[in-house]
């Protein structure tokens, strides 16, 4: 684990009304939330995408640092899992152990990616926790993403995490519950749709994600959530338009608008079932004016605060 990031930022004065996130991180023994970085773009590289996402965790932290604290909150920063020498499987296993440890201590992990290979590490951590502590609970995955990430490949990549999760679930005779929100027809091959259908996945197309449809989409999401006990939420930043998320491996031509995303995340949050949350595919190498890192921080801020 890399612990080199220093939490610092603007200081406006004493008292709760002036607080910013950098002033509350690592100030409590028993935190509610825990940041875990995942510095990897090995999965993107294997998937023949644009590398650079390994640099994201600290840049997201830097954008979080100055955001205001609107209600009492305790946050621990557990450092960053680093994928060294292309050893992605080792890094995913280390992340899974960190996520499980957080859950055992009653903290809610927020993982800062990194390529979307982060998802298999995040999911595995929740899966291990449930296997070891609450074996009768069912996990639901909600992935905000233009891509299914259900590719078949000889090794894990940023395009395989949910097929890897389906395989792990099957190995333990567990049902696989997967909802992908923002799927772009032009970004997924026919075989990916066939795989999604074979696995009984639920999916919502990007062109359905309009303000006039928000209530119907929330009903669809609630129906999915009703079948499970705990949720793993993952936000691939390439689900958003390239205008607000230019710094990703695969920028979206179309993308989802925040005016639709925000109420969907709020509705998911209100169920109280979220156990693990991550953001993925922030790629600072292609970012403009830190727009994508700011977007990641904004999403995390809205997850933490009411």
Short mmCIF file of N, CA and C in Angstrom, two decimals, residues 140-222:
data_model
loop_
_atom_site.label_atom_id
_atom_site.label_comp_id
_atom_site.label_asym_id
_atom_site.label_seq_id
_atom_site.Cartn_x
_atom_site.Cartn_y
_atom_site.Cartn_z
N UNK A 140 -26.06 -7.39 -5.30
CA UNK A 140 -26.43 -6.83 -6.60
C UNK A 140 -25.34 -5.87 -7.05
N UNK A 141 -24.99 -5.95 -8.33
CA UNK A 141 -24.01 -5.01 -8.91
C UNK A 141 -24.78 -4.01 -9.76
N UNK A 142 -24.56 -2.72 -9.52
CA UNK A 142 -25.08 -1.70 -10.44
C UNK A 142 -23.88 -0.97 -11.03
N UNK A 143 -23.77 -1.07 -12.34
CA UNK A 143 -22.65 -0.49 -13.08
C UNK A 143 -23.16 0.62 -13.98
N UNK A 144 -22.75 1.85 -13.70
CA UNK A 144 -23.04 2.97 -14.61
C UNK A 144 -21.93 2.98 -15.66
N UNK A 145 -22.28 2.61 -16.88
CA UNK A 145 -21.21 2.34 -17.86
C UNK A 145 -21.79 2.31 -19.27
N UNK A 146 -21.02 2.81 -20.23
CA UNK A 146 -21.42 2.68 -21.63
C UNK A 146 -21.17 1.25 -22.14
N UNK A 147 -20.34 0.50 -21.39
CA UNK A 147 -19.92 -0.85 -21.81
C UNK A 147 -20.37 -1.89 -20.79
N UNK A 148 -20.71 -3.09 -21.28
CA UNK A 148 -21.08 -4.18 -20.37
C UNK A 148 -19.90 -4.67 -19.54
N UNK A 149 -18.69 -4.64 -20.11
CA UNK A 149 -17.50 -5.21 -19.47
C UNK A 149 -17.73 -6.68 -19.10
N UNK A 150 -18.30 -7.39 -20.07
CA UNK A 150 -18.55 -8.84 -19.93
C UNK A 150 -17.73 -9.62 -20.97
N UNK A 151 -16.59 -9.08 -21.35
CA UNK A 151 -15.78 -9.73 -22.39
C UNK A 151 -15.23 -11.06 -21.92
N UNK A 152 -15.11 -11.96 -22.85
CA UNK A 152 -14.39 -13.21 -22.58
C UNK A 152 -12.95 -13.00 -23.01
N UNK A 153 -12.01 -13.32 -22.14
CA UNK A 153 -10.59 -13.15 -22.46
C UNK A 153 -9.79 -14.19 -21.70
N UNK A 154 -8.54 -14.39 -22.13
CA UNK A 154 -7.68 -15.40 -21.49
C UNK A 154 -7.21 -14.94 -20.12
N UNK A 155 -7.23 -13.64 -19.87
CA UNK A 155 -6.80 -13.10 -18.58
C UNK A 155 -7.70 -11.92 -18.21
N UNK A 156 -7.66 -11.52 -16.95
CA UNK A 156 -8.52 -10.41 -16.54
C UNK A 156 -8.05 -9.12 -17.20
N UNK A 157 -9.02 -8.28 -17.62
CA UNK A 157 -8.72 -6.97 -18.20
C UNK A 157 -9.75 -5.98 -17.68
N UNK A 158 -9.68 -4.75 -18.19
CA UNK A 158 -10.70 -3.76 -17.80
C UNK A 158 -12.03 -4.05 -18.48
N UNK A 159 -12.02 -4.98 -19.43
CA UNK A 159 -13.25 -5.34 -20.14
C UNK A 159 -13.91 -6.61 -19.63
N UNK A 160 -13.31 -7.26 -18.64
CA UNK A 160 -13.83 -8.56 -18.16
C UNK A 160 -14.43 -8.58 -16.76
N UNK A 161 -14.42 -7.47 -15.98
CA UNK A 161 -14.68 -7.63 -14.54
C UNK A 161 -16.00 -8.27 -14.16
N UNK A 162 -17.05 -8.02 -14.96
CA UNK A 162 -18.36 -8.54 -14.54
C UNK A 162 -18.56 -9.98 -15.00
N UNK A 163 -17.86 -10.38 -16.04
CA UNK A 163 -17.84 -11.81 -16.37
C UNK A 163 -17.02 -12.55 -15.32
N UNK A 164 -15.93 -11.94 -14.86
CA UNK A 164 -15.15 -12.52 -13.76
C UNK A 164 -16.02 -12.65 -12.51
N UNK A 165 -16.85 -11.64 -12.24
CA UNK A 165 -17.74 -11.67 -11.07
C UNK A 165 -18.80 -12.76 -11.22
N UNK A 166 -19.31 -12.92 -12.45
CA UNK A 166 -20.31 -13.96 -12.72
C UNK A 166 -19.70 -15.34 -12.51
N UNK A 167 -18.45 -15.52 -12.95
CA UNK A 167 -17.75 -16.80 -12.80
C UNK A 167 -17.52 -17.11 -11.32
N UNK A 168 -17.05 -16.10 -10.57
CA UNK A 168 -16.82 -16.29 -9.14
C UNK A 168 -18.12 -16.66 -8.43
N UNK A 169 -19.20 -16.00 -8.79
CA UNK A 169 -20.51 -16.30 -8.19
C UNK A 169 -20.92 -17.73 -8.48
N UNK A 170 -20.76 -18.16 -9.73
CA UNK A 170 -21.15 -19.53 -10.14
C UNK A 170 -20.32 -20.57 -9.40
N UNK A 171 -19.04 -20.27 -9.19
CA UNK A 171 -18.16 -21.22 -8.48
C UNK A 171 -18.64 -21.48 -7.06
N UNK A 172 -19.35 -20.51 -6.49
CA UNK A 172 -19.86 -20.67 -5.12
C UNK A 172 -21.38 -20.86 -5.08
N UNK A 173 -21.95 -21.25 -6.24
CA UNK A 173 -23.39 -21.49 -6.36
C UNK A 173 -24.21 -20.28 -5.91
N UNK A 174 -23.71 -19.08 -6.23
CA UNK A 174 -24.43 -17.85 -5.90
C UNK A 174 -25.05 -17.27 -7.17
N UNK A 175 -26.23 -16.69 -7.01
CA UNK A 175 -26.86 -16.04 -8.16
C UNK A 175 -26.08 -14.78 -8.54
N UNK A 176 -26.10 -14.45 -9.81
CA UNK A 176 -25.41 -13.26 -10.30
C UNK A 176 -26.46 -12.21 -10.65
N UNK A 177 -26.43 -11.09 -9.95
CA UNK A 177 -27.40 -10.01 -10.17
C UNK A 177 -26.66 -8.79 -10.68
N UNK A 178 -26.90 -8.44 -11.94
CA UNK A 178 -26.12 -7.38 -12.59
C UNK A 178 -27.03 -6.43 -13.36
N UNK A 179 -26.92 -5.14 -13.04
CA UNK A 179 -27.66 -4.10 -13.74
C UNK A 179 -26.64 -3.11 -14.32
N UNK A 180 -26.67 -2.92 -15.63
CA UNK A 180 -25.78 -1.97 -16.30
C UNK A 180 -26.61 -0.80 -16.82
N UNK A 181 -26.28 0.40 -16.37
CA UNK A 181 -27.05 1.60 -16.72
C UNK A 181 -26.21 2.50 -17.62
N UNK A 182 -26.73 2.75 -18.83
CA UNK A 182 -26.03 3.64 -19.76
C UNK A 182 -25.41 2.93 -20.95
N UNK A 183 -25.82 1.68 -21.17
CA UNK A 183 -25.25 0.87 -22.26
C UNK A 183 -25.45 1.57 -23.61
N UNK A 184 -24.35 1.69 -24.35
CA UNK A 184 -24.40 2.30 -25.69
C UNK A 184 -24.36 1.20 -26.74
N UNK A 185 -25.37 1.19 -27.62
CA UNK A 185 -25.40 0.15 -28.67
C UNK A 185 -24.16 0.18 -29.52
N UNK A 186 -23.67 1.38 -29.80
CA UNK A 186 -22.51 1.50 -30.69
C UNK A 186 -21.18 1.17 -30.00
N UNK A 187 -21.24 0.84 -28.71
CA UNK A 187 -20.01 0.54 -27.97
C UNK A 187 -19.89 -0.91 -27.50
N UNK A 188 -20.87 -1.75 -27.90
CA UNK A 188 -20.87 -3.16 -27.47
C UNK A 188 -21.20 -4.05 -28.66
N UNK A 189 -20.41 -5.11 -28.82
CA UNK A 189 -20.66 -6.04 -29.93
C UNK A 189 -21.86 -6.94 -29.62
N UNK A 190 -22.33 -7.61 -30.65
CA UNK A 190 -23.50 -8.49 -30.51
C UNK A 190 -23.26 -9.58 -29.45
N UNK A 191 -22.03 -10.09 -29.41
CA UNK A 191 -21.71 -11.17 -28.46
C UNK A 191 -21.85 -10.68 -27.02
N UNK A 192 -21.56 -9.39 -26.78
CA UNK A 192 -21.69 -8.85 -25.43
C UNK A 192 -23.15 -8.77 -24.99
N UNK A 193 -24.02 -8.40 -25.93
CA UNK A 193 -25.46 -8.41 -25.62
C UNK A 193 -25.93 -9.85 -25.36
N UNK A 194 -25.41 -10.80 -26.14
CA UNK A 194 -25.79 -12.21 -25.94
C UNK A 194 -25.32 -12.71 -24.58
N UNK A 195 -24.10 -12.32 -24.20
CA UNK A 195 -23.57 -12.72 -22.88
C UNK A 195 -24.42 -12.11 -21.76
N UNK A 196 -24.76 -10.83 -21.92
CA UNK A 196 -25.61 -10.14 -20.91
C UNK A 196 -26.94 -10.86 -20.75
N UNK A 197 -27.54 -11.26 -21.87
CA UNK A 197 -28.83 -11.95 -21.82
C UNK A 197 -28.69 -13.35 -21.21
N UNK A 198 -27.61 -14.03 -21.57
CA UNK A 198 -27.39 -15.38 -21.03
C UNK A 198 -27.25 -15.34 -19.51
N UNK A 199 -26.67 -14.26 -19.00
CA UNK A 199 -26.47 -14.13 -17.55
C UNK A 199 -27.66 -13.47 -16.85
N UNK A 200 -28.77 -13.29 -17.60
CA UNK A 200 -29.98 -12.65 -17.06
C UNK A 200 -29.70 -11.26 -16.50
N UNK A 201 -28.80 -10.55 -17.16
CA UNK A 201 -28.49 -9.18 -16.74
C UNK A 201 -29.65 -8.25 -17.08
N UNK A 202 -29.75 -7.18 -16.30
CA UNK A 202 -30.70 -6.11 -16.61
C UNK A 202 -29.88 -4.96 -17.18
N UNK A 203 -30.39 -4.28 -18.21
CA UNK A 203 -29.63 -3.14 -18.71
C UNK A 203 -30.55 -2.05 -19.23
N UNK A 204 -30.04 -0.84 -19.14
CA UNK A 204 -30.78 0.35 -19.57
C UNK A 204 -29.89 1.10 -20.56
N UNK A 205 -30.42 1.37 -21.74
CA UNK A 205 -29.64 2.03 -22.78
C UNK A 205 -29.40 3.50 -22.47
N UNK A 206 -28.31 4.01 -23.01
CA UNK A 206 -27.99 5.42 -22.79
C UNK A 206 -29.09 6.35 -23.30
N UNK A 207 -29.74 5.98 -24.44
CA UNK A 207 -30.75 6.89 -24.98
C UNK A 207 -32.07 6.87 -24.19
N UNK A 208 -32.20 5.90 -23.27
CA UNK A 208 -33.37 5.90 -22.37
C UNK A 208 -33.18 6.89 -21.21
N UNK A 209 -31.92 7.26 -20.97
CA UNK A 209 -31.59 8.06 -19.80
C UNK A 209 -31.85 9.54 -20.06
N UNK A 210 -33.12 9.88 -20.02
CA UNK A 210 -33.57 11.26 -20.22
C UNK A 210 -34.42 11.67 -19.02
N UNK A 211 -34.45 12.98 -18.79
CA UNK A 211 -35.17 13.48 -17.60
C UNK A 211 -36.63 13.04 -17.57
N UNK A 212 -37.27 13.00 -18.72
CA UNK A 212 -38.69 12.62 -18.75
C UNK A 212 -38.90 11.16 -18.34
N UNK A 213 -37.81 10.35 -18.39
CA UNK A 213 -37.91 8.92 -18.06
C UNK A 213 -37.43 8.59 -16.65
N UNK A 214 -36.96 9.59 -15.90
CA UNK A 214 -36.30 9.32 -14.62
C UNK A 214 -37.16 8.48 -13.68
N UNK A 215 -38.43 8.81 -13.54
CA UNK A 215 -39.28 8.07 -12.60
C UNK A 215 -39.40 6.60 -13.00
N UNK A 216 -39.57 6.33 -14.30
CA UNK A 216 -39.67 4.94 -14.77
C UNK A 216 -38.36 4.17 -14.57
N UNK A 217 -37.25 4.87 -14.78
CA UNK A 217 -35.95 4.22 -14.60
C UNK A 217 -35.74 3.89 -13.13
N UNK A 218 -36.14 4.82 -12.24
CA UNK A 218 -36.01 4.55 -10.80
C UNK A 218 -36.83 3.32 -10.41
N UNK A 219 -38.02 3.18 -10.97
CA UNK A 219 -38.84 1.99 -10.69
C UNK A 219 -38.13 0.71 -11.13
N UNK A 220 -37.50 0.77 -12.29
CA UNK A 220 -36.76 -0.39 -12.82
C UNK A 220 -35.58 -0.74 -11.90
N UNK A 221 -34.89 0.31 -11.45
CA UNK A 221 -33.75 0.11 -10.54
C UNK A 221 -34.24 -0.47 -9.21
N UNK A 222 -35.34 0.07 -8.69
CA UNK A 222 -35.87 -0.42 -7.40
C UNK A 222 -36.30 -1.88 -7.49
#
